[in-house]
Coordinates of C-alpha atoms and ligand atoms in Angstrom, one line a residue:
X17 CA 88.0 14.2 -124.9
X18 CA 86.4 12.5 -127.9
X19 CA 87.8 8.9 -128.4
X20 CA 89.1 9.8 -131.9
X21 CA 91.2 12.5 -130.4
X22 CA 92.1 10.6 -127.3
X23 CA 93.9 8.1 -129.5
X24 CA 96.3 10.8 -130.6
X25 CA 97.3 11.9 -127.1
X26 CA 101.0 11.4 -126.4
X27 CA 103.8 13.0 -124.5
X28 CA 105.9 15.8 -125.8
X29 CA 108.8 13.4 -126.1
X30 CA 106.8 11.0 -128.2
X31 CA 105.6 13.8 -130.4
X32 CA 109.2 15.0 -131.0
X33 CA 110.0 11.6 -132.3
X34 CA 107.6 12.4 -135.2
X35 CA 109.9 15.2 -136.4
X36 CA 112.6 14.1 -138.8
X37 CA 115.7 15.7 -140.2
X38 CA 114.9 18.3 -142.8
X39 CA 111.3 18.9 -141.6
X40 CA 109.9 22.4 -142.1
X41 CA 107.9 23.3 -139.0
X42 CA 105.2 26.0 -139.3
X43 CA 104.5 27.0 -135.7
X44 CA 102.2 29.3 -133.9
X45 CA 103.7 32.1 -131.9
X46 CA 104.0 35.8 -132.1
X47 CA 106.1 38.1 -130.0
X48 CA 106.4 35.5 -127.2
X49 CA 102.6 34.8 -127.2
X50 CA 100.8 31.6 -128.2
X51 CA 103.9 29.6 -129.1
X52 CA 104.2 25.8 -128.4
X53 CA 106.2 25.3 -125.2
X54 CA 106.4 21.5 -124.7
X55 CA 107.5 19.8 -127.9
X56 CA 110.3 22.1 -129.1
X57 CA 112.5 21.3 -126.0
X58 CA 112.1 17.6 -126.8
X59 CA 113.0 18.2 -130.4
X60 CA 116.1 19.9 -129.1
X61 CA 116.9 16.9 -127.0
X62 CA 116.4 14.6 -129.9
X63 CA 118.7 16.8 -132.0
X64 CA 121.4 16.5 -129.4
X65 CA 121.0 12.7 -129.1
X66 CA 121.3 12.3 -132.9
X67 CA 124.3 14.7 -133.2
X68 CA 126.1 12.8 -130.4
X69 CA 125.5 9.7 -132.5
X70 CA 127.0 11.4 -135.5
X71 CA 123.7 11.7 -137.3
X72 CA 122.5 14.9 -139.0
X73 CA 119.4 16.6 -137.7
X74 CA 118.2 20.1 -138.4
X75 CA 114.8 21.7 -139.2
X76 CA 113.5 24.9 -140.6
X77 CA 111.2 27.0 -138.4
X78 CA 108.5 29.4 -139.6
X79 CA 106.4 31.2 -137.0
X80 CA 104.3 34.3 -136.7
X81 CA 107.1 36.2 -135.1
X82 CA 109.4 35.8 -132.1
X83 CA 108.9 32.9 -129.6
X84 CA 110.2 32.1 -126.2
X85 CA 113.3 30.3 -124.8
X86 CA 111.4 26.9 -125.0
X87 CA 111.4 27.2 -128.8
X88 CA 114.0 29.7 -130.3
X89 CA 116.4 29.3 -127.4
X90 CA 116.3 25.5 -127.0
X91 CA 116.4 24.7 -130.7
X92 CA 119.3 27.1 -131.3
X93 CA 121.4 25.8 -128.4
X94 CA 120.9 22.3 -129.7
X95 CA 122.1 23.3 -133.2
X96 CA 118.7 22.1 -134.5
X97 CA 117.8 25.1 -136.6
X98 CA 119.0 25.5 -140.2
X99 CA 116.6 28.2 -141.4
X100 CA 114.4 30.7 -139.4
X101 CA 111.5 32.8 -140.8
X102 CA 110.4 35.6 -140.4
X103 CA 111.3 37.4 -137.1
X104 CA 113.1 36.6 -133.8
X105 CA 114.3 38.3 -130.7
X106 CA 116.1 35.6 -128.7
X107 CA 119.7 36.5 -127.8
X108 CA 121.0 33.0 -128.6
X109 CA 119.3 32.8 -131.9
X110 CA 120.4 36.3 -132.7
X111 CA 124.0 35.3 -132.1
X112 CA 123.6 32.1 -134.2
X113 CA 122.1 34.2 -137.1
X114 CA 124.9 36.8 -136.8
X115 CA 127.7 34.2 -136.7
X116 CA 126.3 32.4 -139.8
X117 CA 125.1 29.2 -138.1
X118 CA 121.4 29.9 -138.8
X119 CA 120.0 31.2 -142.1
X120 CA 117.4 33.9 -141.4
X121 CA 114.8 35.3 -143.8
X122 CA 113.6 38.7 -142.4
X123 CA 110.3 39.2 -144.1
X124 CA 107.4 41.8 -143.9
X125 CA 105.0 39.9 -141.6
X126 CA 102.0 40.5 -143.8
X127 CA 103.8 38.6 -146.6
X128 CA 104.6 35.4 -144.8
X129 CA 101.4 33.4 -145.2
X130 CA 101.0 34.2 -148.9
X131 CA 104.7 33.4 -149.4
X132 CA 104.0 29.9 -148.0
X133 CA 100.7 29.4 -149.8
X134 CA 102.3 30.5 -153.1
X135 CA 105.3 28.2 -152.7
X136 CA 107.9 31.1 -152.4
X137 CA 109.1 29.3 -149.3
X138 CA 109.4 25.6 -148.8
X139 CA 106.1 24.0 -147.8
X140 CA 105.8 23.4 -144.1
X141 CA 105.7 19.6 -143.5
X142 CA 104.6 19.9 -139.9
X143 CA 102.4 22.4 -138.2
X144 CA 103.0 22.7 -134.4
X145 CA 100.5 24.9 -132.6
X146 CA 99.5 26.0 -129.2
X147 CA 95.7 25.7 -128.9
X148 CA 93.0 26.1 -126.3
X149 CA 90.7 23.4 -127.9
X150 CA 90.5 20.9 -130.7
X151 CA 87.2 19.3 -131.6
X152 CA 86.5 15.9 -133.2
X153 CA 85.6 17.7 -136.5
X154 CA 89.1 19.2 -136.6
X155 CA 88.3 22.7 -135.4
X156 CA 91.4 24.1 -133.8
X157 CA 90.9 27.1 -131.5
X158 CA 94.2 29.0 -131.2
X159 CA 95.6 30.5 -128.1
X160 CA 97.1 34.0 -127.7
X161 CA 98.4 34.5 -131.2
X162 CA 97.0 34.4 -134.7
X163 CA 100.3 34.7 -136.6
X164 CA 100.4 32.8 -139.8
X165 CA 99.1 29.7 -138.1
X166 CA 96.0 29.1 -140.2
X167 CA 98.1 28.9 -143.4
X168 CA 100.7 26.6 -141.8
X169 CA 97.9 24.3 -140.6
X170 CA 96.3 24.2 -144.1
X171 CA 99.7 23.6 -145.8
X172 CA 101.3 21.1 -143.5
X173 CA 101.0 17.3 -143.9
X174 CA 101.2 16.6 -140.2
X175 CA 99.7 18.6 -137.3
X176 CA 100.9 18.5 -133.7
X177 CA 98.6 20.3 -131.3
X178 CA 99.7 21.4 -127.9
X179 CA 96.4 21.5 -126.1
X180 CA 97.1 24.2 -123.4
X181 CA 94.7 24.4 -120.5
X182 CA 96.2 27.5 -119.0
X183 CA 93.7 29.9 -120.4
X184 CA 90.8 27.5 -120.4
X185 CA 88.0 27.1 -122.9
X186 CA 86.7 30.6 -122.2
X187 CA 89.4 31.8 -124.5
X188 CA 87.5 30.4 -127.5
X189 CA 86.1 33.2 -129.6
X190 CA 89.0 35.7 -129.5
X191 CA 90.1 34.8 -133.0
X192 CA 88.7 35.8 -136.4
X193 CA 90.3 33.5 -139.0
X194 CA 90.0 34.6 -142.6
X195 CA 92.3 33.6 -145.5
X196 CA 92.2 35.7 -148.6
X197 CA 91.8 34.0 -152.0
X198 CA 94.9 33.7 -154.2
X199 CA 95.7 36.5 -156.7
X200 CA 94.4 37.5 -159.1
X201 CA 90.9 36.4 -157.9
X202 CA 91.2 38.1 -154.5
X203 CA 88.1 40.0 -153.4
X204 CA 88.2 43.0 -151.1
X205 CA 88.9 42.2 -147.4
X206 CA 85.7 43.5 -145.9
X207 CA 87.0 45.2 -142.7
X208 CA 85.5 48.7 -142.4
X209 CA 85.7 49.0 -138.7
X210 CA 88.3 47.8 -136.3
X211 CA 85.9 45.3 -134.7
X212 CA 84.5 43.8 -137.9
X213 CA 84.6 40.1 -137.9
X214 CA 84.9 38.5 -141.3
X215 CA 85.9 34.9 -140.6
X216 CA 85.4 32.1 -138.2
X217 CA 86.7 31.6 -134.6
X218 CA 88.8 28.5 -135.4
X219 CA 90.9 26.9 -138.1
X220 CA 89.2 23.9 -139.7
X221 CA 91.6 21.0 -140.6
X222 CA 91.1 17.4 -141.8
X223 CA 91.4 15.4 -138.6
X224 CA 93.5 12.7 -140.2
X225 CA 96.3 15.3 -140.5
X226 CA 96.4 15.6 -136.7
X227 CA 99.1 13.1 -135.7
X228 CA 99.6 14.1 -132.1
X229 CA 98.0 16.0 -129.2
X230 CA 100.1 16.9 -126.3
X231 CA 98.4 18.3 -123.2
X232 CA 100.1 21.2 -121.5
X233 CA 99.3 23.9 -118.9
X234 CA 101.7 26.8 -119.5
X235 CA 101.5 30.5 -119.6
X236 CA 103.3 32.5 -122.3
X237 CA 106.9 33.2 -121.4
X238 CA 106.6 36.9 -121.9
X239 CA 109.3 39.1 -120.4
X240 CA 107.9 41.6 -117.9
X241 CA 107.9 45.1 -119.3
X242 CA 109.9 47.6 -117.2
X243 CA 108.2 50.5 -115.6
X244 CA 108.5 53.3 -118.3
X245 CA 111.8 55.1 -117.9
X246 CA 111.9 58.9 -117.8
X247 CA 113.1 59.0 -121.4
X248 CA 110.2 56.8 -122.7
X249 CA 107.7 59.0 -120.9
X250 CA 109.3 62.1 -122.4
X251 CA 109.1 60.6 -125.9
X252 CA 105.5 59.6 -125.2
X253 CA 104.7 63.1 -123.9
X254 CA 106.0 64.8 -127.1
X255 CA 103.9 62.4 -129.1
X256 CA 100.7 62.9 -127.2
X257 CA 101.1 66.7 -127.4
X258 CA 101.5 66.4 -131.2
X259 CA 98.4 64.2 -131.5
X260 CA 96.4 66.7 -129.6
X261 CA 97.7 69.5 -131.8
X262 CA 96.8 67.5 -134.9
X263 CA 93.3 66.8 -133.6
X264 CA 92.9 70.5 -132.8
X265 CA 93.8 71.4 -136.4
X266 CA 91.5 68.9 -137.9
X267 CA 94.3 66.7 -139.3
X268 CA 93.6 63.7 -137.1
X269 CA 90.1 62.5 -137.8
X270 CA 88.2 61.1 -134.8
X271 CA 88.3 57.3 -134.8
X272 CA 91.5 56.7 -136.8
X273 CA 93.0 53.7 -135.1
X274 CA 96.5 53.4 -133.6
X275 CA 99.1 50.8 -134.2
X276 CA 101.8 50.6 -131.6
X277 CA 105.1 48.6 -132.0
X278 CA 106.9 46.4 -129.6
X279 CA 108.8 47.2 -126.4
X280 CA 108.9 49.7 -123.6
X281 CA 108.5 53.0 -125.5
X282 CA 105.4 51.7 -127.4
X283 CA 103.9 50.5 -124.1
X284 CA 104.7 53.9 -122.5
X285 CA 103.0 55.8 -125.4
X286 CA 99.7 53.9 -124.9
X287 CA 99.9 54.2 -121.1
X288 CA 100.4 58.0 -121.6
X289 CA 97.5 58.2 -124.0
X290 CA 95.3 56.4 -121.5
X291 CA 96.1 59.0 -118.8
X292 CA 95.8 62.1 -120.9
X293 CA 92.5 63.7 -120.1
X294 CA 92.2 65.6 -123.4
X295 CA 92.6 62.4 -125.5
X296 CA 89.4 60.7 -126.5
X297 CA 88.9 56.9 -126.4
X298 CA 90.9 55.1 -129.0
X299 CA 90.7 52.1 -131.3
X300 CA 93.8 49.9 -131.9
X301 CA 94.4 48.3 -135.3
X302 CA 97.7 46.8 -134.4
X303 CA 99.9 43.8 -134.4
X304 CA 100.9 43.2 -130.8
X305 CA 98.5 44.0 -128.0
X306 CA 100.6 44.6 -124.8
X307 CA 99.8 45.2 -121.1
X308 CA 99.0 48.8 -121.8
X309 CA 95.7 47.7 -123.3
X310 CA 94.6 47.3 -119.7
X311 CA 95.6 50.9 -119.0
X312 CA 93.3 52.0 -121.8
X313 CA 90.5 49.7 -120.4
X314 CA 91.0 50.9 -116.8
X315 CA 90.8 54.6 -117.9
X316 CA 87.7 53.8 -120.1
X317 CA 89.8 54.9 -123.1
X318 CA 89.6 51.7 -125.2
X319 CA 86.9 51.4 -127.8
X320 CA 88.3 48.2 -129.4
X321 CA 91.6 46.5 -130.1
X322 CA 92.3 44.3 -133.1
X323 CA 95.7 42.6 -133.3
X324 CA 97.4 39.3 -134.1
X325 CA 98.9 38.7 -130.6
X326 CA 98.0 39.2 -127.0
X327 CA 101.4 39.5 -125.5
X328 CA 100.8 40.0 -121.8
X329 CA 103.1 39.7 -118.8
X330 CA 102.2 37.0 -116.3
X331 CA 100.1 39.3 -113.9
X332 CA 98.1 40.4 -116.9
X333 CA 97.7 36.9 -118.3
X334 CA 96.2 36.1 -114.8
X335 CA 93.9 39.1 -115.1
X336 CA 92.9 38.0 -118.6
X337 CA 91.7 34.7 -117.1
X338 CA 89.7 36.6 -114.5
X339 CA 88.1 39.1 -116.9
X340 CA 87.9 36.9 -120.0
X341 CA 84.4 38.0 -121.1
X342 CA 85.1 41.7 -120.6
X343 CA 88.4 41.5 -122.6
X344 CA 86.8 39.4 -125.3
X345 CA 84.2 42.1 -125.8
X346 CA 87.0 44.6 -126.4
X347 CA 89.7 42.6 -128.2
X348 CA 90.0 40.3 -131.2
X349 CA 92.9 38.4 -132.8
X350 CA 93.4 38.0 -136.6
X351 CA 95.9 36.2 -138.8
X352 CA 98.9 38.5 -139.3
X353 CA 98.3 38.9 -143.1
X354 CA 95.0 40.6 -142.1
X355 CA 96.2 42.5 -139.0
X356 CA 99.0 43.9 -141.1
X357 CA 97.2 44.1 -144.5
X358 CA 98.0 47.2 -146.5
X359 CA 94.4 47.5 -147.8
X360 CA 92.9 47.8 -144.3
X361 CA 95.7 49.9 -142.9
X362 CA 95.2 52.4 -145.7
X363 CA 91.4 52.2 -145.5
X364 CA 91.2 52.8 -141.7
X365 CA 93.9 55.4 -141.7
X366 CA 96.1 53.9 -139.1
X367 CA 98.4 56.0 -137.1
X368 CA 101.5 53.8 -136.9
X369 CA 104.0 54.2 -134.1
X370 CA 107.2 52.2 -134.3
X371 CA 110.7 52.3 -132.9
X372 CA 113.9 52.9 -134.9
X373 CA 117.4 51.8 -134.2
X374 CA 118.7 54.8 -136.1
X375 CA 117.4 57.3 -138.6
X376 CA 119.1 59.7 -140.8
X377 CA 118.8 63.5 -141.4
X378 CA 116.9 62.9 -144.7
X379 CA 114.3 60.6 -143.0
X380 CA 115.5 57.1 -143.8
X381 CA 115.0 54.5 -141.0
X382 CA 117.0 51.5 -139.9
X383 CA 115.0 49.2 -137.6
X384 CA 117.0 46.0 -138.0
X385 CA 120.8 46.1 -138.6
X386 CA 123.3 47.5 -136.1
X387 CA 126.2 49.1 -138.1
X388 CA 124.5 47.8 -141.3
X389 CA 125.4 44.3 -140.6
X390 CA 124.3 42.8 -137.2
X391 CA 120.7 41.6 -137.3
X392 CA 118.8 42.7 -134.2
X393 CA 115.3 41.3 -134.5
X394 CA 113.8 41.8 -137.9
X395 CA 111.6 44.3 -139.7
X396 CA 108.4 42.7 -138.2
X397 CA 105.3 44.6 -139.1
X398 CA 106.9 48.0 -139.1
X399 CA 107.1 48.1 -142.9
X400 CA 103.6 46.9 -143.4
X401 CA 102.3 49.7 -141.2
X402 CA 104.7 52.5 -142.0
X403 CA 104.3 52.3 -145.8
X404 CA 100.5 52.3 -145.6
X405 CA 99.7 54.4 -142.5
X406 CA 97.8 57.6 -142.5
X407 CA 100.5 59.0 -140.2
X408 CA 103.7 57.0 -139.8
X409 CA 105.7 57.9 -136.6
X410 CA 109.1 56.7 -135.6
X411 CA 110.4 57.0 -132.0
X412 CA 113.8 56.4 -130.6
X413 CA 116.0 57.8 -127.7
X414 CA 118.4 60.2 -129.4
X415 CA 121.4 58.2 -128.2
X416 CA 122.2 54.6 -127.3
X417 CA 125.0 52.9 -125.3
X418 CA 125.4 55.7 -122.8
X419 CA 125.7 58.4 -125.5
X420 CA 128.4 56.6 -127.5
X421 CA 125.9 56.2 -130.4
X422 CA 123.7 58.9 -131.9
X423 CA 120.4 57.5 -133.2
X424 CA 120.4 60.3 -135.7
X425 CA 123.1 59.9 -138.3
X426 CA 124.2 61.4 -141.6
X427 CA 123.1 58.3 -143.5
X428 CA 121.6 55.1 -142.1
X429 CA 123.8 52.0 -142.4
X430 CA 120.8 49.9 -143.6
X431 CA 117.4 51.1 -144.9
X432 CA 114.1 49.5 -143.8
X433 CA 111.8 52.5 -144.3
X434 CA 112.8 55.0 -146.8
X435 CA 112.3 58.8 -146.8
X436 CA 109.3 58.5 -149.0
X437 CA 107.3 56.5 -146.4
X438 CA 108.3 58.4 -143.2
X439 CA 106.8 61.5 -141.8
X440 CA 107.1 62.1 -138.1
X441 CA 110.2 61.5 -135.8
X442 CA 110.3 61.7 -132.1
X443 CA 113.2 61.5 -129.6
X444 CA 113.3 62.7 -126.0
X445 CA 114.7 66.0 -127.5
X446 CA 111.5 66.8 -129.4
X447 CA 109.4 65.9 -132.5
X448 CA 110.0 66.6 -136.1
X449 CA 107.0 66.7 -138.5
X450 CA 108.6 66.6 -142.0
X451 CA 105.4 66.1 -144.0
X452 CA 105.8 67.7 -147.5
X453 CA 109.3 69.0 -146.9
X454 CA 112.2 68.8 -149.3
X455 CA 115.2 66.7 -148.2
X456 CA 117.2 69.8 -147.1
X457 CA 114.4 71.2 -145.0
X458 CA 113.7 67.7 -143.6
X459 CA 117.4 67.5 -142.5
X460 CA 117.3 71.0 -140.9
X461 CA 114.1 70.2 -139.1
X462 CA 115.1 66.7 -137.9
X463 CA 118.5 67.9 -136.7
X464 CA 117.0 70.8 -134.8
X465 CA 114.2 68.9 -133.2
X466 CA 115.6 65.4 -132.6
X467 CA 119.4 65.3 -132.3
X468 CA 121.1 65.0 -129.0
X469 CA 122.9 68.3 -128.2
X470 CA 126.3 66.5 -128.2
X471 CA 125.7 65.5 -131.9
X472 CA 123.7 68.4 -133.2
X473 CA 126.7 70.6 -134.2
X474 CA 128.3 67.6 -136.0
X475 CA 125.2 66.9 -138.0
X476 CA 124.7 70.6 -138.8
X477 CA 128.3 70.8 -140.0
X478 CA 127.8 67.7 -142.2
X479 CA 124.7 69.2 -143.8
X480 CA 126.4 72.6 -144.4
X481 CA 129.4 70.8 -145.9
X482 CA 127.1 68.8 -148.2
X483 CA 125.4 72.0 -149.3
X484 CA 128.8 73.3 -150.4
X485 CA 130.5 70.2 -151.7
X486 CA 127.9 67.4 -152.6
X487 CA 127.4 66.8 -156.3
X488 CA 123.8 67.9 -156.0
X489 CA 122.0 70.3 -153.6
X490 CA 118.7 68.3 -153.7
X491 CA 119.9 65.6 -151.3
X492 CA 123.4 66.8 -150.3
X493 CA 124.9 63.5 -149.5
X494 CA 128.7 63.4 -149.3
X495 CA 129.6 59.8 -149.9
X496 CA 133.1 60.1 -148.5
X497 CA 131.7 61.3 -145.2
X498 CA 128.2 59.7 -145.0
X499 CA 129.3 56.9 -142.7
X500 CA 131.8 58.9 -140.6
X501 CA 129.7 58.5 -137.4
X502 CA 129.6 54.7 -137.9
X503 CA 133.3 54.4 -138.8
X504 CA 134.3 56.4 -135.8
X505 CA 132.2 54.2 -133.5
X506 CA 133.8 51.0 -135.0
X507 CA 137.3 52.5 -134.6
X508 CA 137.0 54.3 -131.3
X509 CA 133.9 53.0 -129.5
X510 CA 132.0 56.3 -129.8
X511 CA 130.5 58.3 -132.6
X512 CA 131.8 61.5 -130.9
X513 CA 135.2 62.8 -132.1
X514 CA 138.0 63.0 -129.7
X515 CA 137.9 66.5 -128.2
Ligands
COA619 N1 123.1 51.4 -132.9 C1 123.5 50.3 -132.2 N2 122.8 49.8 -131.2 C2 121.6 50.4 -130.9 C3 121.2 51.5 -131.5 C4 121.9 52.0 -132.6 N3 121.5 53.1 -133.3 N4 120.0 51.9 -131.0 C5 119.7 51.0 -130.0 N5 120.7 50.1 -129.9 C6 120.8 49.0 -129.0 C7 120.6 49.4 -127.6 O1 121.7 49.8 -126.9 C8 120.1 48.0 -127.0 O2 121.2 47.2 -126.8 P1 121.5 46.5 -125.4 O3 120.3 45.7 -125.2 O4 122.7 45.7 -125.7 O5 121.6 47.6 -124.5 C9 119.3 47.4 -128.2 O6 119.8 48.1 -129.3 C10 117.8 47.6 -128.0 O7 117.6 49.0 -127.8 P2 116.3 49.5 -127.0 O8 116.4 50.9 -126.8 O9 116.1 48.7 -125.7 O10 115.2 49.2 -128.0 P3 113.8 48.5 -128.0 O11 113.6 47.4 -127.1 O12 112.8 49.6 -127.9 O13 113.8 48.0 -129.5 C11 114.1 47.9 -131.9 C12 114.1 48.8 -130.6 C13 114.3 48.8 -133.1 C14 115.2 46.9 -131.8 C15 112.7 47.1 -131.9 O14 111.7 48.1 -131.8 C16 112.6 46.3 -133.2 O15 113.0 45.2 -133.3 N6 111.9 46.9 -134.2 C17 111.7 46.3 -135.5 C18 110.4 45.6 -135.6 C19 109.2 46.4 -135.3 O16 109.2 47.6 -135.4 N7 108.2 45.7 -134.8 C20 106.9 46.4 -134.5 C21 106.1 46.4 -135.7 S1 104.4 46.3 -135.4

């Protein structure tokens, strides 16, 4: 290591001492990939020590998206977090948000970097990043996530680098870092093909801002994905049949890229696409690249994948190390304001596939709030992609909690994606394509194709009641009954009426 950098080497514990009460940390990390793993637990330890001494200590934490237990878990349990932005998925943090201990700003992920640069959010005072290399000129090579890290590095006064040797120097070159100019002088973002590179492979920072370098050797703490369940494969099967049908009818131009959301269903869809002999090779213009990218590579079905995070389970992180150059020729990582940018999603004609918690018969989707109130994870990039996609698709099992909850309801209890943005819905029961339909036809179609048989008659009855009694026949919502499924669940533990 160059002597100028060597002087900044310290332990995670020493680096944590540089964090003070009220700091705003802008950290790397996106869907459990590329987040700093060493310093945050030491910040948590410092918080406990200060709290025990009766002194205040709390910080705000901005990231790309969710991080692992070392960060979101440790900091939450130490009561060290006051404000969290913009997405999370840790059970302890989720509880703290829902019991009011942590303030949470759930933002469209493409907005975050500009929010920070424009001063809509408090300026990050410290950037804390997981990197594979840092040079004497101040070139920081990020690890497995792009997130909003470049903007945090540029905005922060102090930078702490976790220099992580797990992936090795071979990882350099995965990133394409580009920051758009501020409005109204913004030029076009010149991505015309999924693999276009428009920036540089590192973030350049003034070296005097780097206050600490902490050496680590730690893989991402991703959770292993389960083998796809029967229900996930059934949903994936409906979707793939639909895509083949669309291609056959000339409505799915060859080469339109796919975006696939987080979790098991999304992974199962890509794995099914990979195995489907009639589906041609695909490009991904997406946010999170999961293990299934290897299914596509193994079946020679991947043309190229652009994302902001490479979220791989441990066996696939090991495989990445072995096949670094092959993967680098097929995958690149961008900052999330670019991977999720409306201009590019619209231009490329992305087919967006995301998961809903619940959706309603008129086509509104709730991805975030259980019973309208309890925050699950956050909207993530689902809004960025859905609103701008060529073909927005929402998937969900038709029921949750062993059948006590219907994912299809008369009216969603919280709206993340409204009926004007949505087009295709898929459950294990079937697929509803509601493009161009009026609200009543949409409702008939969605109920018929997507509802679980236990709930279908109830939804039909609600719609027919609305057509007779609602104040308008256009969208026959009956306000006094619109939440009867949710109310019944709150009162009796099931959305099904007592028989
Ligand atoms: N009401 C109440 N709870 C529900 C529910 C509903 N309608 N639907 C599902 N749930 C519960 C499940 O029972 C489960 O709870 P449990 O873990 O206690 O059993 C939990 O929600 C997660 O359900 P699961 O089926 O495992 O969902 P998932 O892992 O596929 O995640 C979302 C689904 C919606 C939570 C997730 O996709 C998400 O956070 N989406 C928003 C962000 C996003 O789309 N990101 C990608 C953009 S690129």
